[in-house]
PDB file of C-alpha atoms in Angstrom:
ATOM      1  CA  MET Z1395      34.228 -57.787 -42.086  1.00 53.00           C
ATOM      2  CA  ASP Z1396      36.802 -56.131 -44.292  1.00 50.00           C
ATOM      3  CA  ALA Z1397      39.345 -57.706 -46.610  1.00 51.00           C
ATOM      4  CA  GLY Z1398      43.134 -57.726 -46.455  1.00 47.00           C
ATOM      5  CA  GLY Z1399      43.507 -56.305 -42.939  1.00 49.00           C
ATOM      6  CA  VAL Z1400      46.200 -57.405 -40.537  1.00 51.00           C
ATOM      7  CA  GLY Z1401      48.693 -59.947 -41.834  1.00 49.00           C
ATOM      8  CA  GLY Z1402      50.798 -60.050 -44.952  1.00 50.00           C
ATOM      9  CA  ALA Z1403      50.583 -58.039 -48.143  1.00 50.00           C
ATOM     10  CA  GLY Z1404      48.986 -60.940 -49.991  1.00 51.00           C
ATOM     11  CA  ASP Z1405      47.704 -59.990 -53.388  1.00 55.00           C
ATOM     12  CA  GLY Z1406      48.837 -56.376 -52.870  1.00 59.00           C
ATOM     13  CA  CYS Z1407      47.442 -54.326 -55.692  1.00 63.00           C
ATOM     14  CA  PHE Z1408      43.914 -55.675 -56.003  1.00 67.00           C
ATOM     15  CA  GLU Z1409      43.241 -55.676 -52.280  1.00 66.00           C
ATOM     16  CA  LYS Z1410      44.646 -52.195 -51.914  1.00 64.00           C
ATOM     17  CA  MET Z1411      42.298 -50.868 -54.583  1.00 64.00           C
ATOM     18  CA  GLU Z1412      39.342 -52.540 -52.909  1.00 67.00           C
ATOM     19  CA  THR Z1413      39.935 -51.021 -49.479  1.00 83.00           C
ATOM     20  CA  GLU Z1414      40.711 -47.691 -51.061  1.00 81.00           C
ATOM     21  CA  GLU Z1415      37.312 -47.746 -52.749  1.00 86.00           C
ATOM     22  CA  GLU Z1416      35.698 -48.668 -49.451  1.00 90.00           C
ATOM     23  CA  ARG Z1417      37.533 -45.861 -47.756  1.00 89.00           C
ATOM     24  CA  THR Z1418      36.395 -43.427 -50.402  1.00 92.00           C
ATOM     25  CA  GLU Z1419      32.803 -44.579 -50.054  1.00 94.00           C
ATOM     26  CA  LEU Z1420      32.975 -44.188 -46.285  1.00 95.00           C
ATOM     27  CA  LEU Z1421      34.310 -40.646 -46.614  1.00 96.00           C
ATOM     28  CA  ARG Z1422      31.703 -39.870 -49.243  1.00 96.00           C
ATOM     29  CA  ASP Z1423      28.925 -41.056 -46.919  1.00 96.00           C
ATOM     30  CA  ARG Z1424      30.160 -39.046 -43.967  1.00 96.00           C
ATOM     31  CA  PHE Z1425      30.516 -36.070 -46.271  1.00 97.00           C
ATOM     32  CA  ARG Z1426      26.975 -36.459 -47.568  1.00 97.00           C
ATOM     33  CA  LEU Z1427      25.627 -36.464 -44.011  1.00 96.00           C
ATOM     34  CA  SER Z1428      27.363 -33.149 -43.356  1.00 96.00           C
ATOM     35  CA  VAL Z1429      25.962 -31.678 -46.552  1.00 97.00           C
ATOM     36  CA  ILE Z1430      22.476 -32.819 -45.583  1.00 96.00           C
ATOM     37  CA  SER Z1431      22.643 -31.060 -42.232  1.00 96.00           C
ATOM     38  CA  ILE Z1432      24.090 -27.862 -43.702  1.00 96.00           C
ATOM     39  CA  ALA Z1433      21.610 -27.802 -46.579  1.00 96.00           C
ATOM     40  CA  ASP Z1434      18.630 -28.520 -44.342  1.00 95.00           C
ATOM     41  CA  ALA Z1435      19.651 -25.808 -41.894  1.00 95.00           C
ATOM     42  CA  GLU Z1436      20.000 -23.289 -44.703  1.00 95.00           C
ATOM     43  CA  ALA Z1437      16.696 -24.237 -46.326  1.00 95.00           C
ATOM     44  CA  LYS Z1438      14.969 -23.969 -42.967  1.00 94.00           C
ATOM     45  CA  LYS Z1439      16.412 -20.488 -42.537  1.00 94.00           C
ATOM     46  CA  LEU Z1440      14.861 -19.540 -45.871  1.00 94.00           C
ATOM     47  CA  GLY Z1441      11.558 -21.197 -45.056  1.00 93.00           C
ATOM     48  CA  MET Z1442      11.974 -23.717 -47.860  1.00 93.00           C
ATOM     49  CA  GLN Z1443      11.998 -27.460 -48.225  1.00 94.00           C
ATOM     50  CA  VAL Z1444      14.527 -29.309 -50.310  1.00 95.00           C
ATOM     51  CA  ALA Z1445      13.845 -32.399 -52.385  1.00 96.00           C
ATOM     52  CA  GLU Z1446      16.179 -35.258 -51.508  1.00 95.00           C
ATOM     53  CA  PRO Z1447      17.648 -35.708 -55.008  1.00 96.00           C
ATOM     54  CA  VAL Z1448      18.684 -32.061 -54.891  1.00 96.00           C
ATOM     55  CA  VAL Z1449      20.657 -32.493 -51.677  1.00 96.00           C
ATOM     56  CA  ALA Z1450      22.223 -35.701 -52.970  1.00 96.00           C
ATOM     57  CA  CYS Z1451      23.301 -33.900 -56.124  1.00 96.00           C
ATOM     58  CA  ILE Z1452      24.763 -30.988 -54.171  1.00 97.00           C
ATOM     59  CA  ALA Z1453      26.608 -33.475 -51.971  1.00 97.00           C
ATOM     60  CA  ASP Z1454      28.157 -35.225 -54.970  1.00 96.00           C
ATOM     61  CA  LEU Z1455      29.186 -31.935 -56.520  1.00 96.00           C
ATOM     62  CA  ALA Z1456      30.625 -30.660 -53.249  1.00 97.00           C
ATOM     63  CA  PHE Z1457      32.601 -33.871 -52.851  1.00 97.00           C
ATOM     64  CA  LYS Z1458      34.090 -33.483 -56.326  1.00 97.00           C
ATOM     65  CA  PHE Z1459      34.781 -29.860 -55.471  1.00 97.00           C
ATOM     66  CA  THR Z1460      36.638 -30.971 -52.360  1.00 97.00           C
ATOM     67  CA  GLU Z1461      38.774 -33.378 -54.373  1.00 97.00           C
ATOM     68  CA  GLN Z1462      39.589 -30.631 -56.853  1.00 97.00           C
ATOM     69  CA  LEU Z1463      40.359 -28.257 -53.975  1.00 97.00           C
ATOM     70  CA  ALA Z1464      42.797 -30.795 -52.543  1.00 97.00           C
ATOM     71  CA  LYS Z1465      44.657 -30.958 -55.849  1.00 96.00           C
ATOM     72  CA  ASP Z1466      44.713 -27.180 -56.241  1.00 97.00           C
ATOM     73  CA  VAL Z1467      46.037 -26.368 -52.773  1.00 97.00           C
ATOM     74  CA  GLU Z1468      48.637 -29.088 -53.037  1.00 96.00           C
ATOM     75  CA  LEU Z1469      49.866 -27.553 -56.278  1.00 96.00           C
ATOM     76  CA  PHE Z1470      49.910 -24.049 -54.822  1.00 97.00           C
ATOM     77  CA  ALA Z1471      51.877 -25.145 -51.763  1.00 96.00           C
ATOM     78  CA  TYR Z1472      54.296 -27.081 -53.936  1.00 95.00           C
ATOM     79  CA  HIS Z1473      54.651 -24.079 -56.219  1.00 96.00           C
ATOM     80  CA  ALA Z1474      55.590 -21.972 -53.210  1.00 96.00           C
ATOM     81  CA  GLY Z1475      58.212 -24.537 -52.238  1.00 95.00           C
ATOM     82  CA  ARG Z1476      56.240 -25.882 -49.281  1.00 95.00           C
ATOM     83  CA  LYS Z1477      55.066 -29.328 -48.221  1.00 94.00           C
ATOM     84  CA  SER Z1478      52.329 -27.999 -45.991  1.00 96.00           C
ATOM     85  CA  VAL Z1479      49.190 -26.319 -47.252  1.00 97.00           C
ATOM     86  CA  ASN Z1480      48.352 -23.077 -45.464  1.00 96.00           C
ATOM     87  CA  VAL Z1481      45.453 -20.609 -45.394  1.00 97.00           C
ATOM     88  CA  LYS Z1482      46.848 -18.542 -48.257  1.00 96.00           C
ATOM     89  CA  ASP Z1483      46.750 -21.568 -50.531  1.00 97.00           C
ATOM     90  CA  VAL Z1484      43.083 -22.149 -49.777  1.00 97.00           C
ATOM     91  CA  ILE Z1485      42.193 -18.500 -50.310  1.00 97.00           C
ATOM     92  CA  LEU Z1486      44.147 -18.513 -53.567  1.00 97.00           C
ATOM     93  CA  SER Z1487      42.012 -21.361 -54.865  1.00 96.00           C
ATOM     94  CA  ALA Z1488      39.052 -18.953 -54.908  1.00 95.00           C
ATOM     95  CA  HIS Z1489      40.937 -16.311 -56.884  1.00 93.00           C
ATOM     96  CA  ARG Z1490      38.478 -16.311 -59.785  1.00 90.00           C
ATOM     97  CA  ASN Z1491      35.753 -14.901 -57.549  1.00 93.00           C
ATOM     98  CA  ASP Z1492      36.541 -11.650 -55.735  1.00 95.00           C
ATOM     99  CA  HIS Z1493      33.542 -11.823 -53.445  1.00 95.00           C
ATOM    100  CA  LEU Z1494      34.357 -15.357 -52.390  1.00 96.00           C
ATOM    101  CA  THR Z1495      37.988 -14.389 -51.822  1.00 96.00           C
ATOM    102  CA  SER Z1496      37.037 -11.551 -49.505  1.00 96.00           C
ATOM    103  CA  LEU Z1497      34.622 -13.782 -47.579  1.00 96.00           C
ATOM    104  CA  LEU Z1498      37.377 -16.301 -46.996  1.00 97.00           C
ATOM    105  CA  ARG Z1499      39.826 -13.559 -46.037  1.00 97.00           C
ATOM    106  CA  SER Z1500      37.482 -12.199 -43.360  1.00 97.00           C
ATOM    107  CA  PHE Z1501      36.825 -15.705 -42.109  1.00 96.00           C
ATOM    108  CA  SER Z1502      40.535 -16.406 -41.744  1.00 95.00           C
ATOM    109  CA  GLN Z1503      41.004 -13.029 -40.059  1.00 95.00           C
ATOM    110  CA  GLU Z1504      38.309 -13.951 -37.531  1.00 94.00           C
ATOM    111  CA  LEU Z1505      40.093 -17.221 -36.884  1.00 93.00           C
ATOM    112  CA  ARG Z1506      43.325 -15.373 -36.208  1.00 92.00           C
ATOM    113  CA  ASP Z1507      41.561 -12.923 -33.902  1.00 92.00           C
ATOM    114  CA  LYS Z1508      39.985 -15.751 -31.923  1.00 87.00           C
ATOM    115  CA  GLU Z1509      43.343 -17.397 -31.299  1.00 80.00           C
ATOM    116  CA  PRO Z1510      44.465 -16.974 -27.662  1.00 73.00           C
ATOM    117  CA  LYS Z1511      47.389 -14.554 -27.351  1.00 62.00           C
ATOM    118  CA  THR Z1512      49.687 -17.166 -25.836  1.00 55.00           C
ATOM    119  CA  GLU Z1513      49.429 -19.313 -28.968  1.00 53.00           C
ATOM    120  CA  ARG Z1514      50.437 -16.444 -31.165  1.00 53.00           C
ATOM    121  CA  LYS Z1515      53.439 -15.727 -28.974  1.00 54.00           C
ATOM    122  CA  ARG Z1516      54.466 -19.360 -29.154  1.00 53.00           C
ATOM    123  CA  LYS Z1517      54.193 -19.330 -32.894  1.00 54.00           C
ATOM    124  CA  LYS Z1518      56.572 -16.389 -33.111  1.00 53.00           C
ATOM    125  CA  SER Z1519      59.255 -18.085 -31.006  1.00 49.00           C
ATOM    126  CA  SER Z1520      58.796 -21.567 -32.293  1.00 47.00           C
ATOM    127  CA  GLU Z1521      62.075 -23.270 -31.246  1.00 47.00           C
ATOM    128  CA  LYS Z1522      61.303 -25.371 -28.188  1.00 47.00           C
ATOM    129  CA  GLY Z1523      58.440 -27.365 -29.622  1.00 46.00           C
ATOM    130  CA  GLU Z1524      56.549 -27.783 -26.363  1.00 45.00           C
ATOM    131  CA  THR Z1525      53.193 -29.433 -26.789  1.00 49.00           C
ATOM    132  CA  SER Z1526      51.626 -28.565 -23.432  1.00 49.00           C
ATOM    133  CA  VAL Z1527      49.083 -25.757 -23.520  1.00 51.00           C
ATOM    134  CA  PRO Z1528      49.305 -23.253 -20.657  1.00 52.00           C
ATOM    135  CA  SER Z1529      46.026 -23.098 -18.784  1.00 49.00           C
TER     136      SER Z1529
ATOM    137  CA  MET D 448      25.920 -21.628 -34.373  1.00 55.00           C
ATOM    138  CA  ASP D 449      26.065 -22.449 -38.069  1.00 75.00           C
ATOM    139  CA  ALA D 450      26.439 -26.037 -39.162  1.00 89.00           C
ATOM    140  CA  THR D 451      29.708 -26.623 -40.958  1.00 93.00           C
ATOM    141  CA  PHE D 452      32.015 -29.403 -42.077  1.00 95.00           C
ATOM    142  CA  ASP D 453      34.261 -31.289 -39.735  1.00 96.00           C
ATOM    143  CA  PRO D 454      37.908 -30.295 -40.370  1.00 96.00           C
ATOM    144  CA  ASP D 455      39.002 -33.872 -39.724  1.00 96.00           C
ATOM    145  CA  LEU D 456      36.659 -35.192 -42.402  1.00 96.00           C
ATOM    146  CA  ILE D 457      37.949 -32.660 -44.921  1.00 97.00           C
ATOM    147  CA  HIS D 458      41.491 -33.510 -43.890  1.00 97.00           C
ATOM    148  CA  ALA D 459      40.800 -37.194 -44.494  1.00 96.00           C
ATOM    149  CA  ILE D 460      39.472 -36.462 -47.982  1.00 96.00           C
ATOM    150  CA  PHE D 461      42.478 -34.267 -48.760  1.00 96.00           C
ATOM    151  CA  LYS D 462      44.854 -36.996 -47.604  1.00 95.00           C
ATOM    152  CA  MET D 463      43.072 -39.521 -49.792  1.00 95.00           C
ATOM    153  CA  VAL D 464      43.471 -37.317 -52.858  1.00 95.00           C
ATOM    154  CA  TRP D 465      47.103 -36.553 -52.028  1.00 95.00           C
ATOM    155  CA  SER D 466      48.054 -40.183 -51.528  1.00 92.00           C
ATOM    156  CA  ARG D 467      46.353 -41.118 -54.813  1.00 90.00           C
ATOM    157  CA  ARG D 468      48.458 -38.485 -56.540  1.00 89.00           C
ATOM    158  CA  ALA D 469      51.628 -39.591 -54.737  1.00 88.00           C
ATOM    159  CA  GLU D 470      51.061 -43.168 -55.900  1.00 85.00           C
ATOM    160  CA  ARG D 471      50.625 -42.042 -59.474  1.00 84.00           C
ATOM    161  CA  ASN D 472      53.780 -39.945 -59.253  1.00 82.00           C
ATOM    162  CA  GLU D 473      55.698 -42.906 -57.858  1.00 80.00           C
ATOM    163  CA  GLU D 474      54.729 -44.966 -60.876  1.00 77.00           C
ATOM    164  CA  ILE D 475      55.961 -42.212 -63.167  1.00 75.00           C
ATOM    165  CA  ASP D 476      59.216 -41.762 -61.242  1.00 68.00           C
ATOM    166  CA  VAL D 477      60.139 -45.426 -61.570  1.00 67.00           C
ATOM    167  CA  VAL D 478      60.374 -44.979 -65.327  1.00 58.00           C
ATOM    168  CA  ASP D 479      62.200 -41.669 -65.193  1.00 54.00           C
ATOM    169  CA  VAL D 480      65.602 -42.530 -63.738  1.00 55.00           C
ATOM    170  CA  GLU D 481      67.283 -39.282 -64.779  1.00 53.00           C
ATOM    171  CA  VAL D 482      65.410 -36.940 -62.431  1.00 51.00           C
ATOM    172  CA  GLY D 483      67.410 -36.479 -59.257  1.00 51.00           C
ATOM    173  CA  ALA D 484      66.778 -34.113 -56.357  1.00 49.00           C
ATOM    174  CA  GLY D 485      63.469 -32.810 -57.663  1.00 49.00           C
ATOM    175  CA  THR D 486      61.486 -35.988 -57.110  1.00 50.00           C
ATOM    176  CA  SER D 487      62.245 -36.394 -53.403  1.00 50.00           C
ATOM    177  CA  LYS D 488      60.037 -33.413 -52.624  1.00 48.00           C
ATOM    178  CA  LYS D 489      57.013 -35.033 -54.192  1.00 52.00           C
ATOM    179  CA  SER D 490      57.465 -38.375 -52.453  1.00 63.00           C
ATOM    180  CA  ARG D 491      57.031 -36.894 -48.969  1.00 79.00           C
ATOM    181  CA  PRO D 492      53.325 -36.557 -48.165  1.00 87.00           C
ATOM    182  CA  THR D 493      51.585 -33.202 -48.362  1.00 94.00           C
ATOM    183  CA  THR D 494      50.065 -31.909 -45.128  1.00 95.00           C
ATOM    184  CA  ALA D 495      47.718 -29.095 -44.209  1.00 95.00           C
ATOM    185  CA  ASN D 496      47.691 -26.813 -41.213  1.00 94.00           C
ATOM    186  CA  PRO D 497      44.589 -26.621 -38.971  1.00 95.00           C
ATOM    187  CA  SER D 498      43.626 -23.092 -40.033  1.00 96.00           C
ATOM    188  CA  ALA D 499      43.833 -24.075 -43.686  1.00 97.00           C
ATOM    189  CA  LEU D 500      41.438 -26.945 -42.961  1.00 97.00           C
ATOM    190  CA  ARG D 501      38.982 -24.636 -41.213  1.00 96.00           C
ATOM    191  CA  VAL D 502      39.031 -22.169 -44.071  1.00 97.00           C
ATOM    192  CA  SER D 503      38.488 -25.106 -46.448  1.00 97.00           C
ATOM    193  CA  CYS D 504      35.473 -26.141 -44.394  1.00 97.00           C
ATOM    194  CA  GLU D 505      34.159 -22.612 -44.721  1.00 97.00           C
ATOM    195  CA  LEU D 506      34.703 -22.638 -48.473  1.00 97.00           C
ATOM    196  CA  LEU D 507      32.766 -25.876 -48.798  1.00 97.00           C
ATOM    197  CA  ARG D 508      30.036 -24.644 -46.488  1.00 97.00           C
ATOM    198  CA  LEU D 509      29.687 -21.554 -48.688  1.00 97.00           C
ATOM    199  CA  PHE D 510      29.361 -23.803 -51.744  1.00 96.00           C
ATOM    200  CA  VAL D 511      26.462 -25.707 -50.188  1.00 97.00           C
ATOM    201  CA  THR D 512      24.702 -22.636 -48.807  1.00 96.00           C
ATOM    202  CA  GLU D 513      25.092 -20.750 -52.108  1.00 95.00           C
ATOM    203  CA  ALA D 514      23.559 -23.677 -53.950  1.00 96.00           C
ATOM    204  CA  ILE D 515      20.591 -23.710 -51.579  1.00 96.00           C
ATOM    205  CA  GLU D 516      20.187 -19.939 -51.559  1.00 95.00           C
ATOM    206  CA  ARG D 517      20.240 -19.635 -55.332  1.00 96.00           C
ATOM    207  CA  THR D 518      17.780 -22.473 -55.866  1.00 96.00           C
ATOM    208  CA  ALA D 519      15.546 -21.012 -53.164  1.00 95.00           C
ATOM    209  CA  ILE D 520      15.438 -17.692 -54.998  1.00 95.00           C
ATOM    210  CA  ILE D 521      14.232 -19.408 -58.158  1.00 95.00           C
ATOM    211  CA  ALA D 522      11.689 -21.497 -56.279  1.00 94.00           C
ATOM    212  CA  GLU D 523      10.356 -18.419 -54.549  1.00 93.00           C
ATOM    213  CA  ALA D 524      10.055 -16.582 -57.861  1.00 93.00           C
ATOM    214  CA  GLU D 525       8.045 -19.514 -59.141  1.00 92.00           C
ATOM    215  CA  GLY D 526       5.820 -19.337 -56.090  1.00 93.00           C
ATOM    216  CA  ILE D 527       6.636 -22.763 -54.681  1.00 93.00           C
ATOM    217  CA  ASN D 528       8.192 -23.635 -51.355  1.00 91.00           C
ATOM    218  CA  LYS D 529      10.100 -26.792 -52.206  1.00 94.00           C
ATOM    219  CA  ILE D 530      13.395 -26.845 -54.018  1.00 95.00           C
ATOM    220  CA  GLU D 531      13.303 -29.333 -56.876  1.00 95.00           C
ATOM    221  CA  PRO D 532      15.892 -30.601 -59.365  1.00 95.00           C
ATOM    222  CA  THR D 533      14.663 -28.212 -62.052  1.00 93.00           C
ATOM    223  CA  GLN D 534      15.707 -25.232 -59.962  1.00 93.00           C
ATOM    224  CA  LEU D 535      19.060 -26.809 -59.287  1.00 95.00           C
ATOM    225  CA  GLU D 536      19.605 -27.327 -63.004  1.00 95.00           C
ATOM    226  CA  ARG D 537      19.054 -23.653 -63.651  1.00 95.00           C
ATOM    227  CA  ILE D 538      21.534 -22.333 -61.130  1.00 96.00           C
ATOM    228  CA  LEU D 539      24.197 -24.973 -61.618  1.00 95.00           C
ATOM    229  CA  PRO D 540      26.209 -23.518 -64.522  1.00 95.00           C
ATOM    230  CA  GLN D 541      26.719 -20.156 -62.832  1.00 94.00           C
ATOM    231  CA  LEU D 542      27.386 -21.797 -59.470  1.00 94.00           C
ATOM    232  CA  LEU D 543      30.131 -23.934 -60.909  1.00 93.00           C
ATOM    233  CA  LEU D 544      31.652 -20.940 -62.660  1.00 91.00           C
ATOM    234  CA  ASP D 545      31.612 -18.948 -59.440  1.00 91.00           C
ATOM    235  CA  PHE D 546      33.433 -21.542 -57.365  1.00 91.00           C
TER     236      PHE D 546
END
């Protein structure tokens, strides 16, 4: 079904752009489905209905927001001399809004609290690089 | 349990954006022969740790729920129970400023 798959590079540039667009569209569709379920759940909680164009619009905006977020956190990590984006980078991206920042901070704190103790110990002594999880 | 985004989906979108940027940087680097050690950092792909992805999912979830909550408030004030584009229009500027 799709173009330019297995064999040689062929035309290179044009084919690459085409599959990249397809990939983007696929991600956008999956993303929209997630937005629909989150938006519907929230509206239900509030006893409201949402018109479809509204959800579609929110989905498009959220997707653009995600792309912008990707750029921002990449820049922050790079600025800190890192290749890998961490939680602090994400929280920093919300710096213009104090309330949002504190919400994200508590969320990340909860995540840390939920982590099993053994994982945290492993993180502290990170030499061996074992991948097996103790049961 | 609250519905939220799938970290893998968000990761895939991030990777797409990062590889787009890396390609653009590569094109620029070809022209700029002088720059030495600095460029090698950019050519290796950016990654994200799992917790960062989960917090990103939360951030995006908050964006969607805020949008719904704010439009719902307006709709309720107008005495209707369906959120329409007009309500969205009204809350959009502040929403975008807040995120």
